[in-house]
PDB file of C-alpha atoms in Angstrom:
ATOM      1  CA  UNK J1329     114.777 115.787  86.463  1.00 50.00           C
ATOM      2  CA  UNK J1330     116.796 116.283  82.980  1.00 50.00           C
ATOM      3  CA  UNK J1331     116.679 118.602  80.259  1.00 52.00           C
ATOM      4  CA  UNK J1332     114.021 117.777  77.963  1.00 53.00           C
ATOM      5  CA  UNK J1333     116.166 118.672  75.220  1.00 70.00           C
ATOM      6  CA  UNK J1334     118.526 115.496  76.591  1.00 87.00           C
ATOM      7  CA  UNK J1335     117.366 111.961  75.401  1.00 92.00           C
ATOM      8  CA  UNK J1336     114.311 110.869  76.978  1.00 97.00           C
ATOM      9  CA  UNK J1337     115.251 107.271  79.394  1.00 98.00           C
ATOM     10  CA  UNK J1338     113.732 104.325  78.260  1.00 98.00           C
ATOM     11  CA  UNK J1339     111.814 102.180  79.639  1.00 98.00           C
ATOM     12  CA  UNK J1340     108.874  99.196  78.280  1.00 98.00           C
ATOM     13  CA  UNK J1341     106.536  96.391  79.058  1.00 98.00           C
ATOM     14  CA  UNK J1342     107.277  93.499  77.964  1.00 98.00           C
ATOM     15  CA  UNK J1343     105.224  90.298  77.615  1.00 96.00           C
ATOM     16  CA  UNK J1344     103.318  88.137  74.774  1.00 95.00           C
ATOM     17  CA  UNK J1345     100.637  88.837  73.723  1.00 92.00           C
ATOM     18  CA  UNK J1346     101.417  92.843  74.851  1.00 95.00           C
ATOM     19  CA  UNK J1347      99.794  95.252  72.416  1.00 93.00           C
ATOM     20  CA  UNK J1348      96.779  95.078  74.229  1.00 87.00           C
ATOM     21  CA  UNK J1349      99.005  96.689  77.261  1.00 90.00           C
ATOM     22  CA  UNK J1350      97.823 100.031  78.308  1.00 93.00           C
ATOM     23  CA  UNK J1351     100.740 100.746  80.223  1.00 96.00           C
ATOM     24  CA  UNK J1352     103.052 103.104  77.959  1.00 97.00           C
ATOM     25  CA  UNK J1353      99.529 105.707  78.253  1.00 97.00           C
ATOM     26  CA  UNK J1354      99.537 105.427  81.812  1.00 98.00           C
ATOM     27  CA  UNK J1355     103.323 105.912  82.121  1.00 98.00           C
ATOM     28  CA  UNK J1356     103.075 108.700  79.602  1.00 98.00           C
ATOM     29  CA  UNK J1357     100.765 110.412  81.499  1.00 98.00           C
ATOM     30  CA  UNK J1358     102.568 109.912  85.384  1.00 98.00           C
ATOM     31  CA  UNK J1359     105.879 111.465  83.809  1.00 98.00           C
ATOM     32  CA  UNK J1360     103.538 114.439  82.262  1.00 98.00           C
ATOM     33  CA  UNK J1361     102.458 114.868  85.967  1.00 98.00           C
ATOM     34  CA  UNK J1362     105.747 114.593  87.788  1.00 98.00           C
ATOM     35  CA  UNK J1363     107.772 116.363  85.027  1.00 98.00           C
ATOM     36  CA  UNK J1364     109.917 113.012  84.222  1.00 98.00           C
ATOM     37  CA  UNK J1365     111.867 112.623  80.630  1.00 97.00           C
ATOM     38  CA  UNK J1366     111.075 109.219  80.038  1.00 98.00           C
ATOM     39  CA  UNK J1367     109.718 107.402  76.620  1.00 98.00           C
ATOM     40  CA  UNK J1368     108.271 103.783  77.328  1.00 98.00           C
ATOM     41  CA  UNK J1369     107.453 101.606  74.836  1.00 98.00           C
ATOM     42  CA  UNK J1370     105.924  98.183  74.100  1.00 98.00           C
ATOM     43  CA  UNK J1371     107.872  95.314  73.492  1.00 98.00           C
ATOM     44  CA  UNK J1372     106.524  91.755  72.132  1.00 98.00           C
ATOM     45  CA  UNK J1373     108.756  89.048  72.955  1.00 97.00           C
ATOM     46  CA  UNK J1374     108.738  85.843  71.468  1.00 98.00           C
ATOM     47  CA  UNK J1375     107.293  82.489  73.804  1.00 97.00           C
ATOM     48  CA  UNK J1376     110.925  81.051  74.423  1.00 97.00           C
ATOM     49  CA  UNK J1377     112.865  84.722  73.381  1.00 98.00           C
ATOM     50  CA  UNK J1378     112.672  86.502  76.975  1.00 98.00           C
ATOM     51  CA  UNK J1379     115.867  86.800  77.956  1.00 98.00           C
ATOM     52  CA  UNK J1380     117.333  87.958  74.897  1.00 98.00           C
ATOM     53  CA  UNK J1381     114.682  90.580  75.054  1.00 98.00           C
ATOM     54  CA  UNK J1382     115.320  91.671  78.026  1.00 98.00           C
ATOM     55  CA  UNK J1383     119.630  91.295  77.238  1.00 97.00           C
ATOM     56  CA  UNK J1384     118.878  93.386  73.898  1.00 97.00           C
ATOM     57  CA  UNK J1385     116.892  95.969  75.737  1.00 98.00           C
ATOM     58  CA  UNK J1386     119.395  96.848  78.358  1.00 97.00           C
ATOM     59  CA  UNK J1387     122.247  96.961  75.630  1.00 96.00           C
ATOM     60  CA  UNK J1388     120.000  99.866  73.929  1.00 96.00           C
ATOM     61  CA  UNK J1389     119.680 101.669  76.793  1.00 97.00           C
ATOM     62  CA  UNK J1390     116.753 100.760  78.772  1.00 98.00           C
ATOM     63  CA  UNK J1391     116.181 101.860  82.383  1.00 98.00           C
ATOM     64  CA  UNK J1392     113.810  99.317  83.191  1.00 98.00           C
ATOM     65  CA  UNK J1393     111.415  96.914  81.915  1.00 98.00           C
ATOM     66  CA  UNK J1394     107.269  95.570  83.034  1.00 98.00           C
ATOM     67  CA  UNK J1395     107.188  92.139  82.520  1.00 96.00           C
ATOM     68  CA  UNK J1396     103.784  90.495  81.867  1.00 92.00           C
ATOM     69  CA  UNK J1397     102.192  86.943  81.035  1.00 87.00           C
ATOM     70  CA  UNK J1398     103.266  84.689  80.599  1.00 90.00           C
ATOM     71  CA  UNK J1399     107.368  85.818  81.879  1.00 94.00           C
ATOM     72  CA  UNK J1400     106.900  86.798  85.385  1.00 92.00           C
ATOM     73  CA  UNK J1401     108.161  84.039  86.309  1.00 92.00           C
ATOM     74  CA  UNK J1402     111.350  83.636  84.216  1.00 96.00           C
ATOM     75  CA  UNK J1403     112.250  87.512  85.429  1.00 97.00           C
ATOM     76  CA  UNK J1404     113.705  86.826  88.695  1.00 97.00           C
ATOM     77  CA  UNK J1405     116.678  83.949  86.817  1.00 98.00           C
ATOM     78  CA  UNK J1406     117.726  87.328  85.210  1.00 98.00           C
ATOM     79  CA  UNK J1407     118.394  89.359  88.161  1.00 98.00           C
ATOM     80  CA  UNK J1408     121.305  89.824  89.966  1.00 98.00           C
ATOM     81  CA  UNK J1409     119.258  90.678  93.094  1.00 98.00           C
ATOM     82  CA  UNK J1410     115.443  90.218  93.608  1.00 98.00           C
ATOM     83  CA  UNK J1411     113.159  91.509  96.489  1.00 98.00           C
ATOM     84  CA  UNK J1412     111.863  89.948  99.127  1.00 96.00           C
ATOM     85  CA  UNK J1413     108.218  90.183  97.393  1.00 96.00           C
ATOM     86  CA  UNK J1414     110.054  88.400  94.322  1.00 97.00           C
ATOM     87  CA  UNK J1415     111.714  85.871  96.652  1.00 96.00           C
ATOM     88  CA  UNK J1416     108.469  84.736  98.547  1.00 95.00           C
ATOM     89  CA  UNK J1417     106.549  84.954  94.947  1.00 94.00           C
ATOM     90  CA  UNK J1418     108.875  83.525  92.595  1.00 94.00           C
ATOM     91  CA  UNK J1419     108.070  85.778  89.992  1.00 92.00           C
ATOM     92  CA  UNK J1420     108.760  89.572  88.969  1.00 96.00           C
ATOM     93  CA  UNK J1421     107.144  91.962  87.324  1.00 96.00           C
ATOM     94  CA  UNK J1422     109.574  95.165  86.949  1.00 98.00           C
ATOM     95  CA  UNK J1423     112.718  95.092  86.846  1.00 98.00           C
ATOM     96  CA  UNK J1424     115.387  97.900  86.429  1.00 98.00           C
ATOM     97  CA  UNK J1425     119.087  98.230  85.085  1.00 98.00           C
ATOM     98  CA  UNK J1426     121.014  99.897  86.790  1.00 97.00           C
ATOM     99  CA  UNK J1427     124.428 101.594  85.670  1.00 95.00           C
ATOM    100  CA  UNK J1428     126.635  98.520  87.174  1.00 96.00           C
ATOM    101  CA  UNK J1429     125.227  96.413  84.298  1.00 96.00           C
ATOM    102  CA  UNK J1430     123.208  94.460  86.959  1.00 97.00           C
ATOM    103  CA  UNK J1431     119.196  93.993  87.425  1.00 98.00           C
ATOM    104  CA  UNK J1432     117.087  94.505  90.429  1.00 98.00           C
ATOM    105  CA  UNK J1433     113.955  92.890  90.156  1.00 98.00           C
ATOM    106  CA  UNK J1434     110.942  93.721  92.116  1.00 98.00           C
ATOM    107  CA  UNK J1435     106.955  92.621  91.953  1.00 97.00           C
ATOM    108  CA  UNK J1436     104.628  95.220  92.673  1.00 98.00           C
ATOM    109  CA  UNK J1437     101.562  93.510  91.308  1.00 96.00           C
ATOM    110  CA  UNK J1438     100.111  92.737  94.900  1.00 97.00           C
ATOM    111  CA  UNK J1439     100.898  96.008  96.331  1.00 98.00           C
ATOM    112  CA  UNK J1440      98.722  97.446  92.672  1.00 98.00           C
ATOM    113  CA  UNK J1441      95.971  95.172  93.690  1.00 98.00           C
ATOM    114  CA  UNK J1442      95.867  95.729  97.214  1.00 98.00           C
ATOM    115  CA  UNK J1443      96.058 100.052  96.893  1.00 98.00           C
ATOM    116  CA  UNK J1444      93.173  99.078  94.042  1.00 98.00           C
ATOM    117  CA  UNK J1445      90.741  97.161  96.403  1.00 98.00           C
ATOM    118  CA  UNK J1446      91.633  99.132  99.621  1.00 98.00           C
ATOM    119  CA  UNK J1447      91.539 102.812  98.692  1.00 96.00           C
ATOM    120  CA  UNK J1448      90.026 102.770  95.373  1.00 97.00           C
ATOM    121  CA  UNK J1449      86.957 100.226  95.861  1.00 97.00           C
ATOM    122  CA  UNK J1450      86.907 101.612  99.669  1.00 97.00           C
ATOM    123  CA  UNK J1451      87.440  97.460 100.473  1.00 98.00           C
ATOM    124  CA  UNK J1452      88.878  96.563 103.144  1.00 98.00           C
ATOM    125  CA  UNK J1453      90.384  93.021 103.655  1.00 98.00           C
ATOM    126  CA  UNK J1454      90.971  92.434 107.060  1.00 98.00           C
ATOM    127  CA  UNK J1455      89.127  89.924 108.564  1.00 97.00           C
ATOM    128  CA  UNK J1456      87.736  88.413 105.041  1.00 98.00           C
ATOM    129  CA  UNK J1457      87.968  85.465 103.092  1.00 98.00           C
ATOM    130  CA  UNK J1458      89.385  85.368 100.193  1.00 98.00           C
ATOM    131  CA  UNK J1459      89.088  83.208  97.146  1.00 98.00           C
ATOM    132  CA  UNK J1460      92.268  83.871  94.947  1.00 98.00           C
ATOM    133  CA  UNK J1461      91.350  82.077  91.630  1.00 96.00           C
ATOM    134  CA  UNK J1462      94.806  80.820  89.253  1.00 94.00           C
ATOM    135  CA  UNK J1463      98.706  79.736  90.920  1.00 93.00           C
ATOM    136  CA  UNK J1464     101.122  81.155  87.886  1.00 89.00           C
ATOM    137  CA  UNK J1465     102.974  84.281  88.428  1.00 87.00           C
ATOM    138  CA  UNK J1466     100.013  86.570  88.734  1.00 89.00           C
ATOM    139  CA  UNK J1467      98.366  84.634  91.617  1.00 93.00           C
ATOM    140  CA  UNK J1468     101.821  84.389  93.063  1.00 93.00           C
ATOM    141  CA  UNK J1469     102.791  88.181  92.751  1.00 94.00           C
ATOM    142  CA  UNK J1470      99.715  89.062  95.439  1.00 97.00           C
ATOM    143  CA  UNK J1471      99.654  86.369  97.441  1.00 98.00           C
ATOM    144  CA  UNK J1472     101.769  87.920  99.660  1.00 97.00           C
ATOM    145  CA  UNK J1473     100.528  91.771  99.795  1.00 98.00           C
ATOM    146  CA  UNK J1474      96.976  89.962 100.500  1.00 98.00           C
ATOM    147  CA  UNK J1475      97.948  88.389 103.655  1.00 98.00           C
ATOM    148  CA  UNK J1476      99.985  91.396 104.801  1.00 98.00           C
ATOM    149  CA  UNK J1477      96.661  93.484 103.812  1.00 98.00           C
ATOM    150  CA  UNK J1478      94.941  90.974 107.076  1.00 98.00           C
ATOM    151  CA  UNK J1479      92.853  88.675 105.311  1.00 98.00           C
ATOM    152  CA  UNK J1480      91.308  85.630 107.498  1.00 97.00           C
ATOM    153  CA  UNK J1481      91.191  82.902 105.310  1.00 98.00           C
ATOM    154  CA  UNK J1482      93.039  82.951 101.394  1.00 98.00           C
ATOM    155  CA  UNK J1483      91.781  79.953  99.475  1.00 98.00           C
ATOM    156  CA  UNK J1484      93.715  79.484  96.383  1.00 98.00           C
ATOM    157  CA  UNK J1485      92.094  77.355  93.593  1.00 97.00           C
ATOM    158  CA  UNK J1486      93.852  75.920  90.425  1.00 95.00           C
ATOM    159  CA  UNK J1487      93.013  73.306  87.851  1.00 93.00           C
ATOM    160  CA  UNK J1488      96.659  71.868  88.843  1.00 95.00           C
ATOM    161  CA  UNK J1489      95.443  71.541  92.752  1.00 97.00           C
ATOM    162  CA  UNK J1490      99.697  70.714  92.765  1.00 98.00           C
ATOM    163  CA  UNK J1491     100.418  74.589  91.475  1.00 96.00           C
ATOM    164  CA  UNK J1492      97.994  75.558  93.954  1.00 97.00           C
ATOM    165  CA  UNK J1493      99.489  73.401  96.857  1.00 98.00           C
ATOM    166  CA  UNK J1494     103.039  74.800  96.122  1.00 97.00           C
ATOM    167  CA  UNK J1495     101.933  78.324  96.439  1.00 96.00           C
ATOM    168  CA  UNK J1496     100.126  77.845  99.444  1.00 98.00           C
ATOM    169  CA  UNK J1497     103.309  75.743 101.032  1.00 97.00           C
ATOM    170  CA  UNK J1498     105.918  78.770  99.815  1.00 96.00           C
ATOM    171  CA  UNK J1499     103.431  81.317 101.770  1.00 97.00           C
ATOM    172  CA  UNK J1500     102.853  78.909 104.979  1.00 98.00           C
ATOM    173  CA  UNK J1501     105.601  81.260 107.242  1.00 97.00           C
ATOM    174  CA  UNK J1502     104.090  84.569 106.418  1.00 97.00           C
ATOM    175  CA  UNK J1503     100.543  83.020 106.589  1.00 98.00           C
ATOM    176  CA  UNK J1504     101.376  81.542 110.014  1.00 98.00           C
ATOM    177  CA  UNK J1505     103.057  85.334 111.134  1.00 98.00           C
ATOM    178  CA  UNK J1506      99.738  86.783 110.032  1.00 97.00           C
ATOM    179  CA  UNK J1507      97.745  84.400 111.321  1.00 98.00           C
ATOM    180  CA  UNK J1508      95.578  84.002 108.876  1.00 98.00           C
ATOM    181  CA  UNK J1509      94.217  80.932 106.805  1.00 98.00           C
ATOM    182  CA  UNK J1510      95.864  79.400 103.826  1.00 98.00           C
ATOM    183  CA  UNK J1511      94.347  76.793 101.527  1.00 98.00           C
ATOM    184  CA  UNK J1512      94.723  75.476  98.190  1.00 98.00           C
ATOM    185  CA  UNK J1513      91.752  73.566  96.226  1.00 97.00           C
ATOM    186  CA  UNK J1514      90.141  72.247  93.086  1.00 95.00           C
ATOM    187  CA  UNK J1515      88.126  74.984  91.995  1.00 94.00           C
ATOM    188  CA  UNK J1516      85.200  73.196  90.852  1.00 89.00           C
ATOM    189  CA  UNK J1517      84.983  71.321  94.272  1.00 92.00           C
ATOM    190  CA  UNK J1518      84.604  74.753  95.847  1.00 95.00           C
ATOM    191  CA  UNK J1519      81.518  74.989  98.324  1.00 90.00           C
ATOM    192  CA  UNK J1520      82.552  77.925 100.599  1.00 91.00           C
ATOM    193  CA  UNK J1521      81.522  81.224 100.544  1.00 94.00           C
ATOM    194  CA  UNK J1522      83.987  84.369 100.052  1.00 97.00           C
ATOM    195  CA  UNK J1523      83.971  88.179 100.198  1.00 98.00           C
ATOM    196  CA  UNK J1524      86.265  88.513  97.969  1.00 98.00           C
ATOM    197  CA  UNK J1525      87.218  86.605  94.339  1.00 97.00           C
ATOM    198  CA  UNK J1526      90.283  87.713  92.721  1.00 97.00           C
ATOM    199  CA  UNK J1527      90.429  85.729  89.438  1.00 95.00           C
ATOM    200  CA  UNK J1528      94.466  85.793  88.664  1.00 93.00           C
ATOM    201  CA  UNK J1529      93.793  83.466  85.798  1.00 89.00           C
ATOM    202  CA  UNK J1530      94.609  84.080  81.825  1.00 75.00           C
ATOM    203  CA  UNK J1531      90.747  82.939  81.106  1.00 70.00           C
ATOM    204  CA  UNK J1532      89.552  86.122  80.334  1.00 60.00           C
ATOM    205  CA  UNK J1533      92.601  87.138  78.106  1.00 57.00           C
ATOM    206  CA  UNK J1534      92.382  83.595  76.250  1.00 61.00           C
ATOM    207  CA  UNK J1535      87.877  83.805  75.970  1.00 60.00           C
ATOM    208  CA  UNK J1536      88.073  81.112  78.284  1.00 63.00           C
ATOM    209  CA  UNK J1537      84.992  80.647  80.533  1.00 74.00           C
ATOM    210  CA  UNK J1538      84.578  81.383  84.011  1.00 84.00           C
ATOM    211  CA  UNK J1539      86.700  79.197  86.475  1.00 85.00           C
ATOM    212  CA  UNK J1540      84.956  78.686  89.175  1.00 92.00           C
ATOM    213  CA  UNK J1541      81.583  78.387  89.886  1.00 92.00           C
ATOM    214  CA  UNK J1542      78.256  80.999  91.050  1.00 93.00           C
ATOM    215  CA  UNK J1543      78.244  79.450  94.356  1.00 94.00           C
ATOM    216  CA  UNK J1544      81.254  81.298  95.682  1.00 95.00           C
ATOM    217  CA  UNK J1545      79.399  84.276  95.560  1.00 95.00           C
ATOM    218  CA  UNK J1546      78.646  86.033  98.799  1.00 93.00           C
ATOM    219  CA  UNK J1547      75.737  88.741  98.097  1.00 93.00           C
ATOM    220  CA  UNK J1548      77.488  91.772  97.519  1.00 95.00           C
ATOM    221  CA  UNK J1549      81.187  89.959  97.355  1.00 97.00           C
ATOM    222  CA  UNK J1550      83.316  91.702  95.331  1.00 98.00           C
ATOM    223  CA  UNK J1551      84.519  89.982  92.399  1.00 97.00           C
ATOM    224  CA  UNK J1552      87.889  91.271  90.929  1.00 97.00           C
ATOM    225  CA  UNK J1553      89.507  90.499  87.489  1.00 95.00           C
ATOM    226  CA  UNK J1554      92.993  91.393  87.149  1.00 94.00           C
ATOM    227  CA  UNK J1555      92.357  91.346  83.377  1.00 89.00           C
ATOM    228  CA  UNK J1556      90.943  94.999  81.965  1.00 88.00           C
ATOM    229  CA  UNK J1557      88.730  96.197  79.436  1.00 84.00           C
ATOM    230  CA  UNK J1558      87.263  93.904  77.312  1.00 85.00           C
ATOM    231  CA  UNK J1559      88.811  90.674  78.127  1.00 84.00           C
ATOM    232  CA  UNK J1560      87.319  91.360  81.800  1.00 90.00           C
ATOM    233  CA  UNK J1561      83.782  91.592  80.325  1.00 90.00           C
ATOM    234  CA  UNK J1562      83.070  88.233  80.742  1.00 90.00           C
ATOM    235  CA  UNK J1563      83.802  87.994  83.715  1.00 92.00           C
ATOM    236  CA  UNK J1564      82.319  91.279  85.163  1.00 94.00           C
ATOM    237  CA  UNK J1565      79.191  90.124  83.482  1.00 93.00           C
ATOM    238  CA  UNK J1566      78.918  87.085  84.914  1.00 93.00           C
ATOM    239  CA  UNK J1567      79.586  88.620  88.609  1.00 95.00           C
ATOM    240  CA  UNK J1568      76.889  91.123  88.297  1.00 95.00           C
ATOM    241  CA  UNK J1569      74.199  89.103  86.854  1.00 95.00           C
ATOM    242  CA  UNK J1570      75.174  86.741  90.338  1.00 95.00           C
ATOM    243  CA  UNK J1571      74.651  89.839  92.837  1.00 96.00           C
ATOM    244  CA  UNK J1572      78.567  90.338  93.010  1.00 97.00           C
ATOM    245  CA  UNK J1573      80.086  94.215  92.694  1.00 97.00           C
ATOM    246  CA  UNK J1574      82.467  93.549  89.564  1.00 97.00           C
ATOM    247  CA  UNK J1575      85.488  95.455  89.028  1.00 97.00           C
ATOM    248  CA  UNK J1576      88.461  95.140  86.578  1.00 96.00           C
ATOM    249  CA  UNK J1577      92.071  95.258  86.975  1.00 95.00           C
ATOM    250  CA  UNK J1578      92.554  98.798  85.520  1.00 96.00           C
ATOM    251  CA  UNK J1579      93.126 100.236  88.950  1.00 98.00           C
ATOM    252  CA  UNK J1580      95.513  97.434  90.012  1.00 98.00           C
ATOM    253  CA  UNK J1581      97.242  98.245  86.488  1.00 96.00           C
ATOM    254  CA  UNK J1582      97.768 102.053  87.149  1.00 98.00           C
ATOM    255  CA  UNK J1583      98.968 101.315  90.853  1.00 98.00           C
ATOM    256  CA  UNK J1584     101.357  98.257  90.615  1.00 98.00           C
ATOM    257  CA  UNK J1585     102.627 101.175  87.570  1.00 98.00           C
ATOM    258  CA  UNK J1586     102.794 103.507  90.004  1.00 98.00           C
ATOM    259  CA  UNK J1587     104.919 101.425  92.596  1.00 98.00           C
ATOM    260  CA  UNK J1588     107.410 101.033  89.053  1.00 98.00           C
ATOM    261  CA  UNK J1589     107.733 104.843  88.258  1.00 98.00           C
ATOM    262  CA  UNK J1590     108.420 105.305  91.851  1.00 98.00           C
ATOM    263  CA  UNK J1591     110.801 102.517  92.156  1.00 98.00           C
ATOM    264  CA  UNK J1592     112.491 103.962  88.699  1.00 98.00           C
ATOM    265  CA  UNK J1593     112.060 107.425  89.422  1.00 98.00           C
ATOM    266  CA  UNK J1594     111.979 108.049  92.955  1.00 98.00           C
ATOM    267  CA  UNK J1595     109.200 110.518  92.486  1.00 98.00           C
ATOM    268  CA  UNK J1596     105.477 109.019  93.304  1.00 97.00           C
ATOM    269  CA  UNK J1597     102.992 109.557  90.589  1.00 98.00           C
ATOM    270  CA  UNK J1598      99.568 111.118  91.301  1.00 98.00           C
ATOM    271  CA  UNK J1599      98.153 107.350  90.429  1.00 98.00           C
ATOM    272  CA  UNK J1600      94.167 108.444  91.441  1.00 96.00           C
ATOM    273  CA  UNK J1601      93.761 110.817  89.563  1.00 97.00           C
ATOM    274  CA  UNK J1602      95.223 108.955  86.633  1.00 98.00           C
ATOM    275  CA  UNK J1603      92.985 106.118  87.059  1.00 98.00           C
ATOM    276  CA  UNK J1604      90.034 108.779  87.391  1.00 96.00           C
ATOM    277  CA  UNK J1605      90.724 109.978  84.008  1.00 97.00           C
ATOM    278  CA  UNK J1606      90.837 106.243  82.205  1.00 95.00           C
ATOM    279  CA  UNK J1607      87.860 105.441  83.829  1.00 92.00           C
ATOM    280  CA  UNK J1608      86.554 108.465  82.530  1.00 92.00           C
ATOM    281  CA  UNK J1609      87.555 108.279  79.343  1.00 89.00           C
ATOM    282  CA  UNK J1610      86.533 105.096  78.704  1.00 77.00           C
ATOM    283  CA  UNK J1611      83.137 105.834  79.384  1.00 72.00           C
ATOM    284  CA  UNK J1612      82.724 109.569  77.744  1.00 64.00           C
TER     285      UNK J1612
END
């Protein structure tokens, strides 16, 4: 812990569009908690300007960095060593500088979703089938954490059935070691059933409509959207009014944050009681 009289260590999110981000709050609010000296910031980063953000960044100072849509998967060419979550995903979502001048990147997007679903929803995945909705770096960040949470069967659909195809080939081994199912699909020539709908997509943060159709619904399913707040709404509507239980990505936001302050900090944030108090807040 420093001084707080010492300069605070920075740290952002970066990502475009970004000033919807709710992250610097929630990161404001863990080093409250946990006594940390940190000031984290957002950062918009032009479409083809990532790396220079991330180059201009470091030379200012910056401990670390979130990375969000649409660079998750550019992160990992910038890091001079990546994870094994980063290396079966091929994308990253925090990465941190370290004194050396080198960058560690990590993805702790699946881990978020799978601590949201799990403890916070009281979900549990094992033994279910699962209908993970998009293949860009969001899909690919949790692909992973979902089979190592025990799921049966993953279906993932994309418009691009090839995007979809690749992810499902680069997760084969682990699927194989977990021995669960791994599929990749049209979504609009869906017909199965699922517990479970994650939709990874960017529809909800673009207006677009809903990806996949009704029919995917099991009664009761749970239907996730890693979006939050009002670009979920859609979404969440459409679940409810189809006898799903809809929930946003807010938790999965606070907990894949929580994974970062750990990773940057070494001290784990009281991320429950965190997300109790958005929640909470939103609705007061």
């Amino acid at each position: 812990m420093t001084s707080p009289a010492s300069p605070a260590d920075l740290y952002c999110v970066m990502g475009n569009p970004v000033a919807h981000s709710r992250s610097p709050a929630i990161h404001a609010r863990f080093a409250e908690l946990t006594g940390e000296h940190i000031a984290y910031e957002r950062r918009l980063v032009p479409m083809d300007g990532f790396a220079q953000g991330v180059r201009a960044f470091a030379a200012e100072g910056g401990r670390g960095c979130n990375v969000t849509v649409p660079f998750k998967t550019e992160a990992p060419g910038l890091a001079t060593e990546c994870s094994e979550r980063v290396q079966l995903a091929g994308a990253a979502n925090t990465l941190t500088f370290l004194a050396d001048g080198s960058i560690y990147a990590d993805n702790t997007d699946g881990l978020g979703l799978v601590a949201d679903i799990t403890r916070n929803a009281g979900v549990s995945l094992a033994g279910r089938d699962v209908l993970l909705v998009g293949a860009g770096g969001a899909a690919a960040g949790v692909l992973g954490p979902l089979l190592l949470a025990g799921a049966r069967h993953i279906t993932v659909a994309n418009r691009t059935l090839a995007k979809a195809q690749a992810l499902v080939q680069s997760h084969s081994a682990l699927a194989a070691l977990q021995k669960a199912e791994l599929s990749a699909q049209d979504p609009l020539a869906l017909s199965a059933h699922f517990d479970v709908i994650i939709n990874a997509t960017a529809s909800s943060l673009s207006g677009g409509g809903i990806p996949v159709p009704a029919s995917v619904l099991r009664p009761g399913a749970l239907a996730y959207d890693m979006m939050y707040g009002p670009a979920a709404q859609g979404f969440l509507d459409w679940a409810r009014q189809h006898g799903a239980v809809p929930r946003d990505g807010l938790g999965m936001l606070v907990e894949q944050a929580a994974e970062a302050f750990l990773l940057w900090r070494g001290v784990r944030p009281p991320s429950a009681q965190v997300l109790r108090e958005m929640q909470q807040s939103a609705t007061a």
